[in-house]
XYZ file of C-alpha atoms in Angstrom:
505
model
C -16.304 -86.478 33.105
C -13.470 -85.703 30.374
C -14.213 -85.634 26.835
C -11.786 -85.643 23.690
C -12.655 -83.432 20.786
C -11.555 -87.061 19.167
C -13.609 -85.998 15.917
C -11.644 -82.802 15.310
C -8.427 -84.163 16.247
C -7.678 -81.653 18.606
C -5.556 -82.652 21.476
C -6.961 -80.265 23.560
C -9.329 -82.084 26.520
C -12.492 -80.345 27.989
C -13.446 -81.525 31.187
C -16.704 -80.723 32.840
C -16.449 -79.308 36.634
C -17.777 -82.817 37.929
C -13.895 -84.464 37.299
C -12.942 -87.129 38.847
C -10.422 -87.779 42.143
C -6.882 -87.005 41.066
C -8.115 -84.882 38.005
C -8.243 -81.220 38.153
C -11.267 -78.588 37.807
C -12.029 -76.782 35.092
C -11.964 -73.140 36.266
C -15.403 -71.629 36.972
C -15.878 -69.798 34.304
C -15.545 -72.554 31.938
C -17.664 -74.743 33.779
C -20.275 -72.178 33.603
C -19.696 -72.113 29.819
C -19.910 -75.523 29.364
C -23.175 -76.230 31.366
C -24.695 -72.822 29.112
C -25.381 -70.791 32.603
C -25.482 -67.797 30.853
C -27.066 -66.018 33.869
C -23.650 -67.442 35.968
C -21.259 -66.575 33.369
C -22.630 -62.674 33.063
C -22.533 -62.608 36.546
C -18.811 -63.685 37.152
C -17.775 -62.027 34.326
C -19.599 -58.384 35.365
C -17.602 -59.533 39.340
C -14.605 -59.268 37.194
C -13.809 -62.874 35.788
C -10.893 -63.028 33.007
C -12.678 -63.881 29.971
C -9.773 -65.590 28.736
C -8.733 -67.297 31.366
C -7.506 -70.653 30.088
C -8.060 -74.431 32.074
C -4.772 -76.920 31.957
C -5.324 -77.588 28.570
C -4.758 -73.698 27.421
C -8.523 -73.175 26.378
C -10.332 -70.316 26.823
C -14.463 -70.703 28.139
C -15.625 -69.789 24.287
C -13.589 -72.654 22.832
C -14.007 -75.043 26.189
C -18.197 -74.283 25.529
C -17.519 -74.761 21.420
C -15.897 -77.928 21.774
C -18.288 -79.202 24.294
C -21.295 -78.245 21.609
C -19.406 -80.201 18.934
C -19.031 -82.891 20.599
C -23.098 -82.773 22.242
C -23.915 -82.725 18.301
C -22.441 -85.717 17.197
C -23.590 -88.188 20.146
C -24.125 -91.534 19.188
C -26.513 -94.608 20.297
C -25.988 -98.007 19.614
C -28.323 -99.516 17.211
C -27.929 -103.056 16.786
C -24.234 -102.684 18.698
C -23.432 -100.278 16.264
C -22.543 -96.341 16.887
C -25.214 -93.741 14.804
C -25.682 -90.530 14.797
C -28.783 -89.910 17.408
C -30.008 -86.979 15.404
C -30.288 -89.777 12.114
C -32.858 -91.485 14.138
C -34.244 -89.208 16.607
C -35.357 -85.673 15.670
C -33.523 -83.525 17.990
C -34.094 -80.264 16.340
C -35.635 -78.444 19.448
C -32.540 -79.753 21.288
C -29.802 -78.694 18.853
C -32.050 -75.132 18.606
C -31.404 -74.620 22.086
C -27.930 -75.438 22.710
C -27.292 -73.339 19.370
C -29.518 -70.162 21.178
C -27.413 -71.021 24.344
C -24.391 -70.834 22.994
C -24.651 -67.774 20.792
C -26.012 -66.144 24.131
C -22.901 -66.975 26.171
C -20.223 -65.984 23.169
C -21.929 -63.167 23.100
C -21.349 -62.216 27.042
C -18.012 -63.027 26.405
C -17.701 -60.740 23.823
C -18.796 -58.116 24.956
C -16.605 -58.861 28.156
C -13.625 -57.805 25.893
C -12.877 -61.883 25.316
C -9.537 -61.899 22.751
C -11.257 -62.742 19.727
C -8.200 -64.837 18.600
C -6.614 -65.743 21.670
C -4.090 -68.964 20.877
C -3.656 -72.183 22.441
C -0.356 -74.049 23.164
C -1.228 -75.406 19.600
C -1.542 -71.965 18.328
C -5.461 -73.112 17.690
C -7.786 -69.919 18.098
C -11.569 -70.000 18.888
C -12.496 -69.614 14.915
C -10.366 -73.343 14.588
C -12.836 -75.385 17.118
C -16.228 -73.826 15.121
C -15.962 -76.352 13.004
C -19.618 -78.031 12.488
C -22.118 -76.818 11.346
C -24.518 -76.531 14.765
C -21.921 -73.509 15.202
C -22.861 -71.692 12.300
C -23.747 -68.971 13.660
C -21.339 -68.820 16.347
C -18.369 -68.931 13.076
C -20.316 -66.028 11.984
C -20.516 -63.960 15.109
C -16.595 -64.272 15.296
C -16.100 -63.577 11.618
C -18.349 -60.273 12.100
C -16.816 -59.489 15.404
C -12.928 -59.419 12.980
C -11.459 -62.890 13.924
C -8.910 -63.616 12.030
C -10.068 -66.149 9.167
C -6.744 -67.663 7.702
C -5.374 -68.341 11.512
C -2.510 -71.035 11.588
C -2.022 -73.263 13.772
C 1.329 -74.878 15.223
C 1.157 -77.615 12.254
C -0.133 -74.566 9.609
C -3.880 -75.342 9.702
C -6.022 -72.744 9.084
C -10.142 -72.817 10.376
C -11.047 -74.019 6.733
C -8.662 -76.381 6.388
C -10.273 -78.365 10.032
C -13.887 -77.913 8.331
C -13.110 -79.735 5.740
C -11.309 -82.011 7.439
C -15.319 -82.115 8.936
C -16.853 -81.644 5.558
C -18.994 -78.688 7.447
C -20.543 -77.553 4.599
C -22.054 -74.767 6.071
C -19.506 -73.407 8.028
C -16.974 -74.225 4.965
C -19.560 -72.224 3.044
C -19.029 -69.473 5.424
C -15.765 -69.332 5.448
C -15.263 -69.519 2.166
C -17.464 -66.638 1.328
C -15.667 -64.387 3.699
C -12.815 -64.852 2.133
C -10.918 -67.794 3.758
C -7.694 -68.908 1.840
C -8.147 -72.277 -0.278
C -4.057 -72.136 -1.361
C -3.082 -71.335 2.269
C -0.893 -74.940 3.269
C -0.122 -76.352 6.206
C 3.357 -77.710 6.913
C 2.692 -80.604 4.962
C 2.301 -78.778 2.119
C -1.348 -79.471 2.026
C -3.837 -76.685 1.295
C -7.742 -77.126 1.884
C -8.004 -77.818 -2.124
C -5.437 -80.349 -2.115
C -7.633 -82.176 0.882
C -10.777 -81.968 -0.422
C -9.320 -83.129 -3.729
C -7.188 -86.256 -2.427
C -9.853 -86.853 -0.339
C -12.399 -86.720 -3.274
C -15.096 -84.695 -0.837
C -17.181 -83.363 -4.110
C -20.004 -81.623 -1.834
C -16.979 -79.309 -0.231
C -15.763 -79.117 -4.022
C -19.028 -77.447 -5.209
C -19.014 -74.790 -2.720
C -15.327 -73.980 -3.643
C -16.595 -74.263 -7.378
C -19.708 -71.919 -6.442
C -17.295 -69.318 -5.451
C -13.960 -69.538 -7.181
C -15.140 -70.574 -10.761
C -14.924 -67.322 -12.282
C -12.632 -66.216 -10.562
C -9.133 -65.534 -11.914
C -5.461 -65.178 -10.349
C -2.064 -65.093 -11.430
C -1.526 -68.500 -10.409
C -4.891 -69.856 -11.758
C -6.757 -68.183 -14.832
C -8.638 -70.758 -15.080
C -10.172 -72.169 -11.524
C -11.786 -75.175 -13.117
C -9.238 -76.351 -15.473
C -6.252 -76.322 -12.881
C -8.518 -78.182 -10.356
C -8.930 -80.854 -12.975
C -4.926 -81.457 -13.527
C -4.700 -81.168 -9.853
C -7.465 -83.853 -9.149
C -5.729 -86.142 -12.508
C -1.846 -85.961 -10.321
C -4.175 -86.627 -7.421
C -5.993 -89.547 -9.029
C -9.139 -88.357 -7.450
C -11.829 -89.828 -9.954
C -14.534 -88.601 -8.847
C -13.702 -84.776 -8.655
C -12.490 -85.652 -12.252
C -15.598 -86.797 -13.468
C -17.968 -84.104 -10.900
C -15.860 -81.519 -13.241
C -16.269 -82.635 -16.422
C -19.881 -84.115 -16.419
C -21.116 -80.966 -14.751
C -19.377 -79.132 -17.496
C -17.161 -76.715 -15.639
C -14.097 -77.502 -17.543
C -14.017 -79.084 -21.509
C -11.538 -82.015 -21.829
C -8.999 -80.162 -23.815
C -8.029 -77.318 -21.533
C -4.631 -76.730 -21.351
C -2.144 -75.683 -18.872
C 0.638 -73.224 -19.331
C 2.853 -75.642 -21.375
C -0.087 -76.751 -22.978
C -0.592 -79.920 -21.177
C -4.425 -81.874 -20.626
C -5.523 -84.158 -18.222
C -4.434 -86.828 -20.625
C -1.197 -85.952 -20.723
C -0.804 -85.519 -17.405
C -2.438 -88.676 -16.668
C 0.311 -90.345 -19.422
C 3.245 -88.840 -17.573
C 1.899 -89.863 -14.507
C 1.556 -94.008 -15.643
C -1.598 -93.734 -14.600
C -3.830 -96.154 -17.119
C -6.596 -95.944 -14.753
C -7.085 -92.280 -14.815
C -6.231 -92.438 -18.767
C -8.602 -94.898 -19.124
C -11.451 -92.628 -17.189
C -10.337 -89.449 -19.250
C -10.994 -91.538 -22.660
C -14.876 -92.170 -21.144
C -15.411 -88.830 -20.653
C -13.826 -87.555 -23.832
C -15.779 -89.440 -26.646
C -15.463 -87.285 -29.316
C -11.112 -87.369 -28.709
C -10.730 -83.074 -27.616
C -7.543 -84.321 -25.868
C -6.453 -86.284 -28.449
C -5.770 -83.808 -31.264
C -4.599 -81.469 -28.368
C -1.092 -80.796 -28.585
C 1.657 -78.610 -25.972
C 3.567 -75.803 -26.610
C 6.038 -77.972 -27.580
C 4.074 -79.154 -30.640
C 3.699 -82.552 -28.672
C 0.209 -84.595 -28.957
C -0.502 -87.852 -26.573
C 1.572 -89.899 -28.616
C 4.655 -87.781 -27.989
C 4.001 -87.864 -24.150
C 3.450 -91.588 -24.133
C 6.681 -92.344 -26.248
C 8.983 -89.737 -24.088
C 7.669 -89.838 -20.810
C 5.548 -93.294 -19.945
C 5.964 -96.789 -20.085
C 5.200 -99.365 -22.893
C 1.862 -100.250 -20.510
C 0.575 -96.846 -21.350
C 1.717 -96.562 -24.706
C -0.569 -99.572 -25.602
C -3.304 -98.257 -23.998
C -3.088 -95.193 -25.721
C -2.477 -97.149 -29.609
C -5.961 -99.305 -27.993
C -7.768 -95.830 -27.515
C -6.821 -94.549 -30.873
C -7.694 -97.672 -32.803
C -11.137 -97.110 -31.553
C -11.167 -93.402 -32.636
C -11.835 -94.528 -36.293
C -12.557 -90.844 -37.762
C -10.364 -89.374 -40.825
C -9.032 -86.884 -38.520
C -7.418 -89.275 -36.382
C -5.527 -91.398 -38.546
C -2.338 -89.672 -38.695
C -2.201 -88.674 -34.818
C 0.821 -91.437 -34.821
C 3.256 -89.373 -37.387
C 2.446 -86.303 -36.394
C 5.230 -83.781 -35.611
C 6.053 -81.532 -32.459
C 7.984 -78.290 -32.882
C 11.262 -79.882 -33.461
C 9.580 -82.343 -36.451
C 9.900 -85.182 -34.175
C 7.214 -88.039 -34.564
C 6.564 -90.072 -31.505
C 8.606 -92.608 -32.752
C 11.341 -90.442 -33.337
C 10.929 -89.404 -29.445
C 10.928 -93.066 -28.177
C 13.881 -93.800 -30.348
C 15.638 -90.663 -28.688
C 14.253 -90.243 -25.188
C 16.263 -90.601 -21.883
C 13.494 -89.242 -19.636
C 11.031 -92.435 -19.314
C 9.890 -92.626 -16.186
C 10.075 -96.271 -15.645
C 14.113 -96.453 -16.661
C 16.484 -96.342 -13.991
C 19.748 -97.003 -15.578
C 20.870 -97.211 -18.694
C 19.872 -101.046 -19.831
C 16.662 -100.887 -19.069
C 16.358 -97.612 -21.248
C 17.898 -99.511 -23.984
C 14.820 -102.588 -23.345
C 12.195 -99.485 -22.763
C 13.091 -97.717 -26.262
C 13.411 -101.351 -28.044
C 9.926 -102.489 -26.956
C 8.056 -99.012 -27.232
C 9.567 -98.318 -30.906
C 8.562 -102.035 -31.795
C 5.007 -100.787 -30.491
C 5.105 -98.269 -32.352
C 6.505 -100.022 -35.696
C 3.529 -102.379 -35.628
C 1.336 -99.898 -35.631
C 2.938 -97.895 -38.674
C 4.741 -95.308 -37.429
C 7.602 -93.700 -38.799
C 10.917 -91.769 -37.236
C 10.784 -89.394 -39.383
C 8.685 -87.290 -41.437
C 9.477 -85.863 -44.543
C 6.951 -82.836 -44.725
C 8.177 -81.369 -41.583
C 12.331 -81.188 -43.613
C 12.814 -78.057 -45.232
C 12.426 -79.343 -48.947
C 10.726 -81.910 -47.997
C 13.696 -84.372 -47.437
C 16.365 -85.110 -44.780
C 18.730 -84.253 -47.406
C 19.745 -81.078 -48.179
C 21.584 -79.967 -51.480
C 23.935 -77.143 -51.048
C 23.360 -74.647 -53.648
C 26.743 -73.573 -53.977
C 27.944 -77.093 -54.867
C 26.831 -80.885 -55.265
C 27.166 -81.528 -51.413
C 24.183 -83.177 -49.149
C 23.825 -81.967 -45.760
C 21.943 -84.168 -43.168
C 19.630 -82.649 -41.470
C 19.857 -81.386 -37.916
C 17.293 -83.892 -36.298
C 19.152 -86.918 -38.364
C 22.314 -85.460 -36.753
C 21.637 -85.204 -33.221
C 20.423 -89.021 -33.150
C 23.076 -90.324 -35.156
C 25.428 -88.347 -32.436
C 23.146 -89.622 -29.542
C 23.350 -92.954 -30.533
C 26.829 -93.394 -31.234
C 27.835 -91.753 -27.491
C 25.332 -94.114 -25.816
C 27.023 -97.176 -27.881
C 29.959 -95.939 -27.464
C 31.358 -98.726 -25.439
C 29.623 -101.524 -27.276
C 31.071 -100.214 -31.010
C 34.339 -101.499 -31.890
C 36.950 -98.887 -32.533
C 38.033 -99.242 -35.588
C 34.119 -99.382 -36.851
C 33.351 -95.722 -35.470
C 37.208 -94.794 -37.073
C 36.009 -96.024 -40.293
C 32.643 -94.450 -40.420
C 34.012 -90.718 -39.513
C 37.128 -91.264 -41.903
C 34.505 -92.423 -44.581
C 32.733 -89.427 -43.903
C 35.428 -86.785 -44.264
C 37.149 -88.382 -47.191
C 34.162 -88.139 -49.142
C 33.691 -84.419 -47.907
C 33.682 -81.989 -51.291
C 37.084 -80.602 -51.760
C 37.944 -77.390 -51.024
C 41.425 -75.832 -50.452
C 40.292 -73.308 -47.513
C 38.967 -76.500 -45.594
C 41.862 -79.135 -46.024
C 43.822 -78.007 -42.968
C 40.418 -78.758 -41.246
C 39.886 -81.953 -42.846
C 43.380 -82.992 -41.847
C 43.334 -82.111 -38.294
C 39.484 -83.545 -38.203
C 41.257 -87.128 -39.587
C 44.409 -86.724 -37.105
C 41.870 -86.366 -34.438
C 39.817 -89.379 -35.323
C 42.636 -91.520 -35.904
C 44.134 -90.432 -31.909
C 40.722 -91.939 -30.671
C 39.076 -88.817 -30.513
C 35.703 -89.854 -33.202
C 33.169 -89.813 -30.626
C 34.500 -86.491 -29.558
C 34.463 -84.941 -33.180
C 31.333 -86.729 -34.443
C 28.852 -84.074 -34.060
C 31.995 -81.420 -36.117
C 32.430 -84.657 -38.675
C 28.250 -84.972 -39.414
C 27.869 -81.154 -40.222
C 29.878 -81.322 -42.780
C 28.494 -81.775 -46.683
C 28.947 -85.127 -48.501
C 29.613 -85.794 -52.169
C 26.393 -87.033 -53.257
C 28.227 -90.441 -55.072
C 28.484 -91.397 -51.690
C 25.617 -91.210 -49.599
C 24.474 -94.790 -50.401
C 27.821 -96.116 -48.703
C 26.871 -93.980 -45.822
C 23.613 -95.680 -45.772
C 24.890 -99.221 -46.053
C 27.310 -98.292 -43.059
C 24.754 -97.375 -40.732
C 24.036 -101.674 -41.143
C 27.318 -102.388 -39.569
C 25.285 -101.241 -36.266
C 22.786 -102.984 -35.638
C 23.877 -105.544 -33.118
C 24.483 -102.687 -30.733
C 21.768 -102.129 -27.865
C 21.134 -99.161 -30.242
C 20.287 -101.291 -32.858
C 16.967 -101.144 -34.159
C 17.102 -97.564 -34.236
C 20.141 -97.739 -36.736
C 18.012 -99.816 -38.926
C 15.236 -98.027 -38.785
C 17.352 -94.854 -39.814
C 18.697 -96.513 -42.288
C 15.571 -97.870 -43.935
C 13.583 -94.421 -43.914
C 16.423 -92.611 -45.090
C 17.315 -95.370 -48.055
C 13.658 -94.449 -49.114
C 14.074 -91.081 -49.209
C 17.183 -90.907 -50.846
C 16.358 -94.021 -53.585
């Protein structure tokens, strides 16, 4: 008879010495593993019998006889044509006692026969990898005492845990665990048993990892808990989400090292169904008046990073958060004194844009979002003074402010092709004729003007902007920002144009 360890997805075969014609024998010694002699296997192995001798698949007897008990412990009937468990509805407890006893009788023989306690397969597998349920408990433990190597790899990087998850063993995974085994150790996949049971959403395996690693600290993970729960919100595991926070191992507004919650991971991710989970669980809003290093709350992820789909979920979330302290989430600033509007207006790194029209529709639609809902592009409390403009004090000149500047410059390279010429000529020579005079800066006013008039303004822009204008002219520098609108880059002209008319007026 040959059996397939099809449950462990080993491709190792154990055959029992009773093959059929054309099939070969298992060696003796396994066979007498296998059937649980353990009088016949002390015998051959006291007459000098290899203990790890291996059969045509490359197994030795202890992981020939371990595979054979795995596979004894999950036999199935048929119950109404379909396969069950026999031990669900047959109590086979003095069975399963006595294969255990037999087993843990014959490892031990081998054993003490000088058996390689992590003696490899062709598929680098060692004995540890096939005592994987949890009827070999105590067999795991016997090898773990004995010094078998617990973070073992096999050819595709698989380590013992890693296959009793793959089980959900939760005894043996317990085991393991608290001997040490690696959680973080990955196969060649890049998968690690964490990763598994978190994509795989196995919250019993979770708890025992919990039970042992939640207080425990590393270098990569100060917080065990908190990373799991970013981890399961890129995985868009649900349910080890909501096992984390309703158990209360991890608050909704715990931050990674760029400051980051599961929100606005979930945001950068598109994923409204995971945002949409988060928002049950946080009902008092932790997450939303959470911002990043960066200075950047939800809204600021949503409007840089996500697509209008999200962004509207986010404005629906908010609109139900009715509280004082919620009610300027939409203007508030990062580190830069960016609003979120100011970020859609500005960003090139939405995930859903893939060239450089449909980042043109993206911005459009999210600032229009965004407009209806109030926001502004800029905020005047976050300006030195309190104002994009800036007086110089040695003179009457106004200075734009950096954050004005770098749009202005932004937009004008990304329209570049859409402006006519002589419209960007006329703004930048606008601009430096109405620069204060002074006679140290006329040679660079002149070779500033030669260069604009050679075709050069989009080159010089960001040179022509820093420089201070009278103040009699700022309105006509206002009323040129009108002439465009009609580029893709349109509505965030006007918008400029309207906030800074107010400030100025």
């Amino acid at each position: 008879m040959e059996m397939l360890n099809a449950r462990t997805g080993h491709p190792e075969v154990v055959s029992s010495s009773t093959t059929s014609l054309g099939r070969r024998r298992s060696p003796p010694l396994h066979s007498a593993a296998l059937n649980g002699d353990v009088t016949l296997v002390r015998q051959m192995l006291e007459h000098g019998e290899d203990a790890d001798t291996r059969d045509e698949w490359t197994l030795t007897p202890i992981m020939s006889m371990f595979v054979r008990h795995a596979l004894q412990e999950t036999r199935c009937i048929f119950q109404e044509r379909n396969p069950v468990r026999r031990n669900l509805v047959t109590d086979c407890r003095e069975e399963d006692s006595e294969r255990t006893a037999t087993t843990n009788a014959v490892l031990g023989l081998f054993l003490q026969h000088g058996a390689l306690l992590d003696a490899r397969t062709k598929g680098r597998k060692s004995a540890l990898h096939y005592a994987i349920c949890d009827g070999l408990y105590e067999a795991a433990k016997i090898l773990l005492d004995a010094g078998a190597t617990i973070d073992a790899q096999d050819k595709d990087g698989r380590s013992p845990l890693y296959c009793v998850v793959q089980e959900r063993s939760l005894l043996v995974t317990n085991l393991l665990v608290s001997y040490g085994a690696s959680i973080d150790l990955q196969d060649r996949l890049g998968v690690s048993p964490l990763s598994l049971v978190i994509e795989k959403e196995y919250v019993n395996v979770m708890q025992i990892f919990l039970n042992h690693h939640a207080l425990v600290a590393t270098r990569e993970r100060l917080d065990f808990a908190g990373e799991v729960l970013l981890q399961a919100v890129e995985a868009n595991s649900i349910n080890i989400v909501r096992f984390l926070v309703e158990n209360e191992y991890v608050a909704m507004d715990y931050q990674n090292a760029a400051g980051e919650t599961a929100m606005h991971r979930a945001i950068a991710q598109g994923n409204t169904e995971m945002m949409t989970e988060l928002d049950e669980l946080d009902p008092t809003g932790q997450s939303f008046q959470t911002v990043t290093v960066r200075g950047e709350s939800c809204f600021h992820f949503a409007a840089r990073l996500a697509s209008v789909k999200e962004l509207e979920l986010l404005l629906h979330i908010r609109n139900q958060l009715s509280r004082d302290g919620y009610s300027d989430l939409l203007n508030s600033t990062d580190c830069l004194g960016a609003t979120p509007l100011f970020a859609a207006a500005t960003t090139t790194e939405s995930r859903c844009v893939r060239d450089k029209i449909n980042q043109s529709i993206d911005r459009k639609v999210k600032m229009q979002l965004l407009l209806s809902h109030g926001a502004m592009l800029l905020r005047n409390e976050a300006f030195p003074g309190g104002s994009p403009f800036r007086r110089l004090s040695r003179d009457s000149g106004i200075i734009l402010c950096a954050q004005v500047r770098r749009c202005l410059v932004q937009w004008f390279a990304e329209c570049e092709s859409e402006i006519e010429g002589y419209k960007l000529r006329g703004f930048c020579t606008n601009w430096i004729t109405h620069v204060p005079v002074k006679p140290k800066t006329a040679t660079t006013m002149t070779v500033l003007h030669l260069s604009v008039c050679a075709g050069y303004a989009i080159d010089v822009l960001p040179l022509v902007l820093m420089l201070p204008q009278n103040q009699a002219a700022i309105t006509s520098f206002l009323q040129s920002l009108e002439c465009f609108i009609t580029c893709s880059n349109g509505l965030q002209f006007d918008c400029l144009a309207h906030e800074l008319s107010a400030s100025w007026a």
